[in-house]
Coordinates of C-alpha atoms in Angstrom, one line a residue:
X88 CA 0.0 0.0 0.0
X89 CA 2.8 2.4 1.0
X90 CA 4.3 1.8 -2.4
X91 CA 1.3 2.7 -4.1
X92 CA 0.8 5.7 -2.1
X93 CA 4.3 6.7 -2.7
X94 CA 5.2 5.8 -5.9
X95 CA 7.3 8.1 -8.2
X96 CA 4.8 8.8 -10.8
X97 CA 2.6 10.3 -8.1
X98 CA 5.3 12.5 -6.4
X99 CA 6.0 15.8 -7.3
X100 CA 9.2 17.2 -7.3
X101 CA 9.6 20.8 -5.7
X102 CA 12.6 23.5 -5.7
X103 CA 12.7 24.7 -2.6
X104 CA 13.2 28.7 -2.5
X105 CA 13.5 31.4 0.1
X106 CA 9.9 32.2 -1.1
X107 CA 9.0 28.6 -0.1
X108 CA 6.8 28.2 3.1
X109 CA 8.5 29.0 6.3
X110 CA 7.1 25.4 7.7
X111 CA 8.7 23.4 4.6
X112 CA 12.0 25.5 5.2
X113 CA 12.0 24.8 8.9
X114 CA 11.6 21.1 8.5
X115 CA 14.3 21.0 5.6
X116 CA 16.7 22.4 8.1
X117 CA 15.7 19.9 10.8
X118 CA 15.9 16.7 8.4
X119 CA 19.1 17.6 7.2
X120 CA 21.9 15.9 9.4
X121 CA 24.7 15.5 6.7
X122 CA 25.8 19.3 7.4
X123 CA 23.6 20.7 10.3
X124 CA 22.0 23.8 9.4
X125 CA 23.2 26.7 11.5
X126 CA 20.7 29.2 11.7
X127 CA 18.2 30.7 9.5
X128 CA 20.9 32.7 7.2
X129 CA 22.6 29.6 6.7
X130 CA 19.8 28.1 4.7
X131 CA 19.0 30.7 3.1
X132 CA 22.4 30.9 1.7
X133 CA 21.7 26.9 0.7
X134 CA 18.4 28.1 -1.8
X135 CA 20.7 31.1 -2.5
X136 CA 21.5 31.6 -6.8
X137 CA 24.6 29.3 -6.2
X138 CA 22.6 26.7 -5.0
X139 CA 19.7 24.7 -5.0
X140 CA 17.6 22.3 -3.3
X141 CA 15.0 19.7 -4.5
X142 CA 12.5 17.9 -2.8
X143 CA 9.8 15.2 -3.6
X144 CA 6.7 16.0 -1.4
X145 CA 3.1 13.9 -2.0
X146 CA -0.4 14.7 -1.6
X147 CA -0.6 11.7 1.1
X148 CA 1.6 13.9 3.3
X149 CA 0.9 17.6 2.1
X150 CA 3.5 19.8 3.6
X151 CA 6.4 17.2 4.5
X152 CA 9.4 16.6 2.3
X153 CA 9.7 12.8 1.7
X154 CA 13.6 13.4 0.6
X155 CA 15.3 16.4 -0.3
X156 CA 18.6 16.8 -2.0
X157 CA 21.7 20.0 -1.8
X158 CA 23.2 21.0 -4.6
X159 CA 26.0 23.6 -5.7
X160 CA 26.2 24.8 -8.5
X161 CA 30.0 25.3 -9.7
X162 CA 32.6 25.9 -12.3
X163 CA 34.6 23.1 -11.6
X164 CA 34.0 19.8 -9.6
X165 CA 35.4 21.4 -6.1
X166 CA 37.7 18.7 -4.2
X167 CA 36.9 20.6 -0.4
X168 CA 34.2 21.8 1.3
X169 CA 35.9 25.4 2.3
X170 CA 35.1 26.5 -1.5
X171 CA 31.7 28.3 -1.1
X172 CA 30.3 31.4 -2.8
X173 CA 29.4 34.8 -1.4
X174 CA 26.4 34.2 1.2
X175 CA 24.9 37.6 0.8
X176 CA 25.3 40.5 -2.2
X177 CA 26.9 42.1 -3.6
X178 CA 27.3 39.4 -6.2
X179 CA 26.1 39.1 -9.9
X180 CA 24.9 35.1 -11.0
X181 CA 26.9 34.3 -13.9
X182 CA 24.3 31.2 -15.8
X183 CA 27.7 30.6 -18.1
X184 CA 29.3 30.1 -15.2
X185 CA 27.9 27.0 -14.2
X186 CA 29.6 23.8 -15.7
X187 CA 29.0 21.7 -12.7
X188 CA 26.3 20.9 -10.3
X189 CA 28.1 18.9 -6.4
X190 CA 25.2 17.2 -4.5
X191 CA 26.6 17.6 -1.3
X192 CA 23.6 16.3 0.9
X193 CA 20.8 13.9 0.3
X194 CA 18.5 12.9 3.0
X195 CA 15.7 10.6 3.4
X196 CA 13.3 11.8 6.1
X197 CA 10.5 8.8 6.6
X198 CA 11.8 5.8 8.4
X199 CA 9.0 3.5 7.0
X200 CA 9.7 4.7 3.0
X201 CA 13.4 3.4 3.2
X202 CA 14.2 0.4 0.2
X203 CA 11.6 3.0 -1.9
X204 CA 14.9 4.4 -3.7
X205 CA 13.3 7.5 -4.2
X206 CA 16.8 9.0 -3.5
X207 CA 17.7 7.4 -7.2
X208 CA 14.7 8.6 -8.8
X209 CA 15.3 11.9 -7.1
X210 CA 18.8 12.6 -8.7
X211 CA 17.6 11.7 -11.8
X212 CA 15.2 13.8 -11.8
X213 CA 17.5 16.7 -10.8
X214 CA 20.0 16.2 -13.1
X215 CA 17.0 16.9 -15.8
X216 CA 15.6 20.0 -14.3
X217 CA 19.2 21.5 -13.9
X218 CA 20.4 20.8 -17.9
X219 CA 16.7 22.1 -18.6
X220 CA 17.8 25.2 -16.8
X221 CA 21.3 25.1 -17.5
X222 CA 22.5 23.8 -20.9
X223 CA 26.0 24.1 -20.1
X224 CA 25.8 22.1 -17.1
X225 CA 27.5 19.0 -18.1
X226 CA 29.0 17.7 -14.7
X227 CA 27.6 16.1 -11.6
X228 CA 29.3 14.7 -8.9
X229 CA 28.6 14.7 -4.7
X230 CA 31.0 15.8 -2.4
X231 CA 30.9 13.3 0.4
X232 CA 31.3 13.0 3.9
X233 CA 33.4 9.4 5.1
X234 CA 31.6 8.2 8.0
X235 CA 33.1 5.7 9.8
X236 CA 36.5 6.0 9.0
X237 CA 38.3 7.4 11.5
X238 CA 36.4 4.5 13.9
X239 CA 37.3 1.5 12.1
X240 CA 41.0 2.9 11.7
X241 CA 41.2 3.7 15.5
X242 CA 40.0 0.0 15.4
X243 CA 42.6 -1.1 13.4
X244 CA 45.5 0.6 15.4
X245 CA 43.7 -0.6 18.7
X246 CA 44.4 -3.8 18.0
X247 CA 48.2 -3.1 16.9
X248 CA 48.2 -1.0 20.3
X249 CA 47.1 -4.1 22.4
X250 CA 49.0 -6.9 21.0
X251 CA 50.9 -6.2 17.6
X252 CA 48.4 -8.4 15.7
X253 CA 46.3 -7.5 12.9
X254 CA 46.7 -6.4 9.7
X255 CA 50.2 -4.9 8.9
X256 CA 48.7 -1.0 8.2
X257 CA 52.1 0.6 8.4
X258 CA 55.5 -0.1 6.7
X259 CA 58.0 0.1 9.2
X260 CA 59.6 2.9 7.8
X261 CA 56.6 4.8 8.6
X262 CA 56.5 3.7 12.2
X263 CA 59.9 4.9 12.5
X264 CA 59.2 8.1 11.1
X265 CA 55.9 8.8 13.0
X266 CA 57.7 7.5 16.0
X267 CA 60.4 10.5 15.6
X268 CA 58.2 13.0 15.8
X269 CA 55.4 11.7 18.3
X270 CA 57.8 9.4 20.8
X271 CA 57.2 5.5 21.5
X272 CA 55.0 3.6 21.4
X273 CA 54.3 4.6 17.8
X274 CA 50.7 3.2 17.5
X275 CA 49.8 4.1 21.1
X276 CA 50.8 7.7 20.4
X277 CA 49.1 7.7 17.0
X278 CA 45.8 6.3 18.5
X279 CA 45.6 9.2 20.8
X280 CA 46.6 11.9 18.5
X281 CA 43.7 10.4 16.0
X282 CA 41.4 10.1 18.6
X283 CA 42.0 13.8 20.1
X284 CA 42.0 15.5 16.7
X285 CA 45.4 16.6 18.0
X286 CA 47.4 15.1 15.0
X287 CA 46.0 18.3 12.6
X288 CA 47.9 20.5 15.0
X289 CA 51.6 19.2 13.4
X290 CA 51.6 20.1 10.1
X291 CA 55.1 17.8 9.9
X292 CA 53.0 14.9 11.5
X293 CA 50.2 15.6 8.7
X294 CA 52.9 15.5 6.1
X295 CA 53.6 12.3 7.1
X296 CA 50.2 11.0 7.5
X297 CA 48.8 11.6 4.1
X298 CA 49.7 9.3 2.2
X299 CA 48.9 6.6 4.7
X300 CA 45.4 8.1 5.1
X301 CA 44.6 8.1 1.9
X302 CA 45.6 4.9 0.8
X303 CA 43.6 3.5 4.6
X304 CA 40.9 5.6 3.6
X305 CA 40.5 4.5 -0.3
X306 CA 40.8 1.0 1.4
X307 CA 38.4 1.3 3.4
X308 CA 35.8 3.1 0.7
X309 CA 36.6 0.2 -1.4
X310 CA 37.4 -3.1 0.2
X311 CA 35.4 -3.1 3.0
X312 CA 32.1 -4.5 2.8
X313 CA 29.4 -5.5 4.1
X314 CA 27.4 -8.8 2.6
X315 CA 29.4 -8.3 -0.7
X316 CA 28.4 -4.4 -1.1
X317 CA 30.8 -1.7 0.1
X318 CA 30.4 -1.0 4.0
X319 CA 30.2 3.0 3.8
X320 CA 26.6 3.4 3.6
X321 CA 26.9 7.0 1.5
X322 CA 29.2 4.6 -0.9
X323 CA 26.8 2.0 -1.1
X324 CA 23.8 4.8 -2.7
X325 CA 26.1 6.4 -4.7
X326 CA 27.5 3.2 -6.3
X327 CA 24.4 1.6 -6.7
X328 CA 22.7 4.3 -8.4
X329 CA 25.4 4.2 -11.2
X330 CA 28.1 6.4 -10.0
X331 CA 32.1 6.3 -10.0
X332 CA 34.0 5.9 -6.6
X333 CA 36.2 9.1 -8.8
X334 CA 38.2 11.1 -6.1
X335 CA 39.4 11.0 -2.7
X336 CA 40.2 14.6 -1.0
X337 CA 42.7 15.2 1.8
X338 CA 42.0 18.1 3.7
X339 CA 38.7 18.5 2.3
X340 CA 36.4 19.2 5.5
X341 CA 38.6 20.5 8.4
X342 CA 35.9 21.7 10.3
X343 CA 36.1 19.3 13.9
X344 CA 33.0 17.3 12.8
X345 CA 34.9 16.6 9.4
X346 CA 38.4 15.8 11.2
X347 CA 36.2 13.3 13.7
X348 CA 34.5 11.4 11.0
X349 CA 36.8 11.0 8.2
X350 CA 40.6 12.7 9.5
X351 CA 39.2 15.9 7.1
X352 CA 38.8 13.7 4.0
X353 CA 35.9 13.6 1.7
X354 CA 35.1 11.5 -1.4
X355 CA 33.4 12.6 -5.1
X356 CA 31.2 10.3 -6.5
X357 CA 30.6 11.1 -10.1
X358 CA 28.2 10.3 -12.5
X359 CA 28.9 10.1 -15.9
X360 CA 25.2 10.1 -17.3
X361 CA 25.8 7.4 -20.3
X362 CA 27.4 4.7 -17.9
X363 CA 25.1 5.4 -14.7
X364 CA 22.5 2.5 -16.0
X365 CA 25.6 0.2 -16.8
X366 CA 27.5 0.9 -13.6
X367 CA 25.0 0.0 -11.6
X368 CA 23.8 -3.1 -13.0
X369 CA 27.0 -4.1 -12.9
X370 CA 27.4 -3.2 -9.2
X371 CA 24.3 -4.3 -7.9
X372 CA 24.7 -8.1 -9.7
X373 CA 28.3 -8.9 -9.4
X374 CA 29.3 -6.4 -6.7
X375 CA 32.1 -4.7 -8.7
X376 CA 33.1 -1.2 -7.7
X377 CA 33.4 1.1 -10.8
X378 CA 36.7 3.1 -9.5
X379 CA 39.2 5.9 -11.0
X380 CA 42.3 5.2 -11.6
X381 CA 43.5 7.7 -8.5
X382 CA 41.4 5.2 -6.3
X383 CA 42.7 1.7 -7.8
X384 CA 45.8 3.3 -7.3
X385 CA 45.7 3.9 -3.6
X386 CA 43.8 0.4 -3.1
X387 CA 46.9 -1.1 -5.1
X388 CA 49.4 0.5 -2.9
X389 CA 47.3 -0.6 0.6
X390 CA 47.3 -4.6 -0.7
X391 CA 51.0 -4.0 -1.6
X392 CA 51.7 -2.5 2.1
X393 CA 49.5 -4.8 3.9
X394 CA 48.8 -8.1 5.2
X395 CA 44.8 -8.5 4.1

């Protein structure tokens, strides 16, 4: 029945505006938990001329978003969160401008709709209305938050911490040189530093750390699953509604909620609209990751430097 009710034929899908009601406003800024709304100038800035944000309400529930979805509108796909236009005038809106559109937050707000997918049909439906409105627009990609890893790498060092078993995350000339700067025990000092955000106050220390994040990080985005399909549950949409695993970002959210969840990295999923319907077929029956070469890379250089 709930299908019925629900289905996508029977949804409408809404722009939400400044000029929209101030209830539908107020309950897109409580639903949205990817990046907390701040205060009322902060959404307003989000339905400003850089950006937009779609919804798909239905008659059955008149006045409730079902799932909304962020977008900015940009010249280029952006690789941090930092890059944001002018929140208030003076400012002119350039339409040539716009060569990219970054969903940057999706969220699904009835608990009794989820396995409905109407995030999927919602994309696609955005990606329609924003070539309709700009024809130059030929990009689309999110900008994504990577829940979870800091946890299961805190995880990972724990058990290196407790008895030196585990998977081999470190070569040992990294050890030695993250030992150098932060004393011994190495991976008892790193799993403090990571756990107290403190490690982002040595830039020498973050020197040294990126290139092990990363490759820990794409690791973790690519081979870590969870019954066959990739554990990180913003991965998971993404790939199976057709997108490319395309970038990973180091310092890309530095912000102390972006440093707790994913050590300030993020990760773009893009879709390239003629291999969305292929790439996700092909995820969702044989499980294969579609991947850049920037990310096989890093995966490469994890198996090479680990014991899996």
């Amino acid at each position: 029945m709930l299908s019925e009710w629900f289905s996508v034929g029977l949804l409408k899908l809404e722009r939400i505006t400044w000029k929209s009601p101030c209830e539908l406003l107020q309950k897109i800024s409580q639903y949205e938990t990817i990046h907390p709304v701040r205060n009322w100038t902060d959404i307003k800035h989000r339905v400003g001329p850089y950006r937009r944000c779609h919804a798909f309400t239905s008659g059955a529930m008149p006045g409730e978003p079902l799932v909304f979805l962020h977008e900015a509108l940009t010249e280029e796909i952006p690789d941090n969160i930092q890059v944001r236009y002018p929140a208030h005038p003076p400012y002119s809106f350039d339409e040539n401008k716009i060569k990219a559109a970054i969903f940057y937050s999706i969220s699904s707000t009835q608990v009794g709709l989820q396995g409905e997918e109407l995030g999927y049909y919602l994309i696609k439906q955005v990606v329609r209305e924003l070539q309709s409105e700009f024809p130059s627009l030929d990009q689309f990609s999110s900008l994504s938050p990577i829940f979870g890893f800091r946890v299961w790498l805190l995880g990972l060092l724990n058990q290196q911490r407790n008895d030196g078993r585990g998977r081999k995350i470190l070569m040992d000339t990294e050890w030695q040189e993250i030992e150098r700067l932060v004393g011994s025990p190495a991976p008892e000092r790193l799993h403090k530093l990571l756990s107290t955000n403190e490690w982002v106050r040595s830039e020498q220390l973050m020197d040294i750390l990126k290139p092990i994040l990363m490759r820990l990080c794409s690791w973790f985005l690519y081979g870590e699953k969870h019954r066959s399909y990739a554990l990180n549950q913003a991965a998971n949409f993404h790939l199976q509604n057709g997108a490319t695993m395309w970038r990973l970002n180091w310092k890309a959210d530095m912000s102390p909620r972006g440093i707790s969840a994913s050590c300030g990295m993020m990760v773009n999923y893009r879709y390239f609209l003629p291999d969305i319907g292929a790439n996700s077929a092909k995820y969702l029956r044989t499980k294969v990751i579609q991947a850049s070469e920037q990310i096989l890379n890093l995966v490469s250089q994890f198996q090479k430097n680990s014991k899996l």
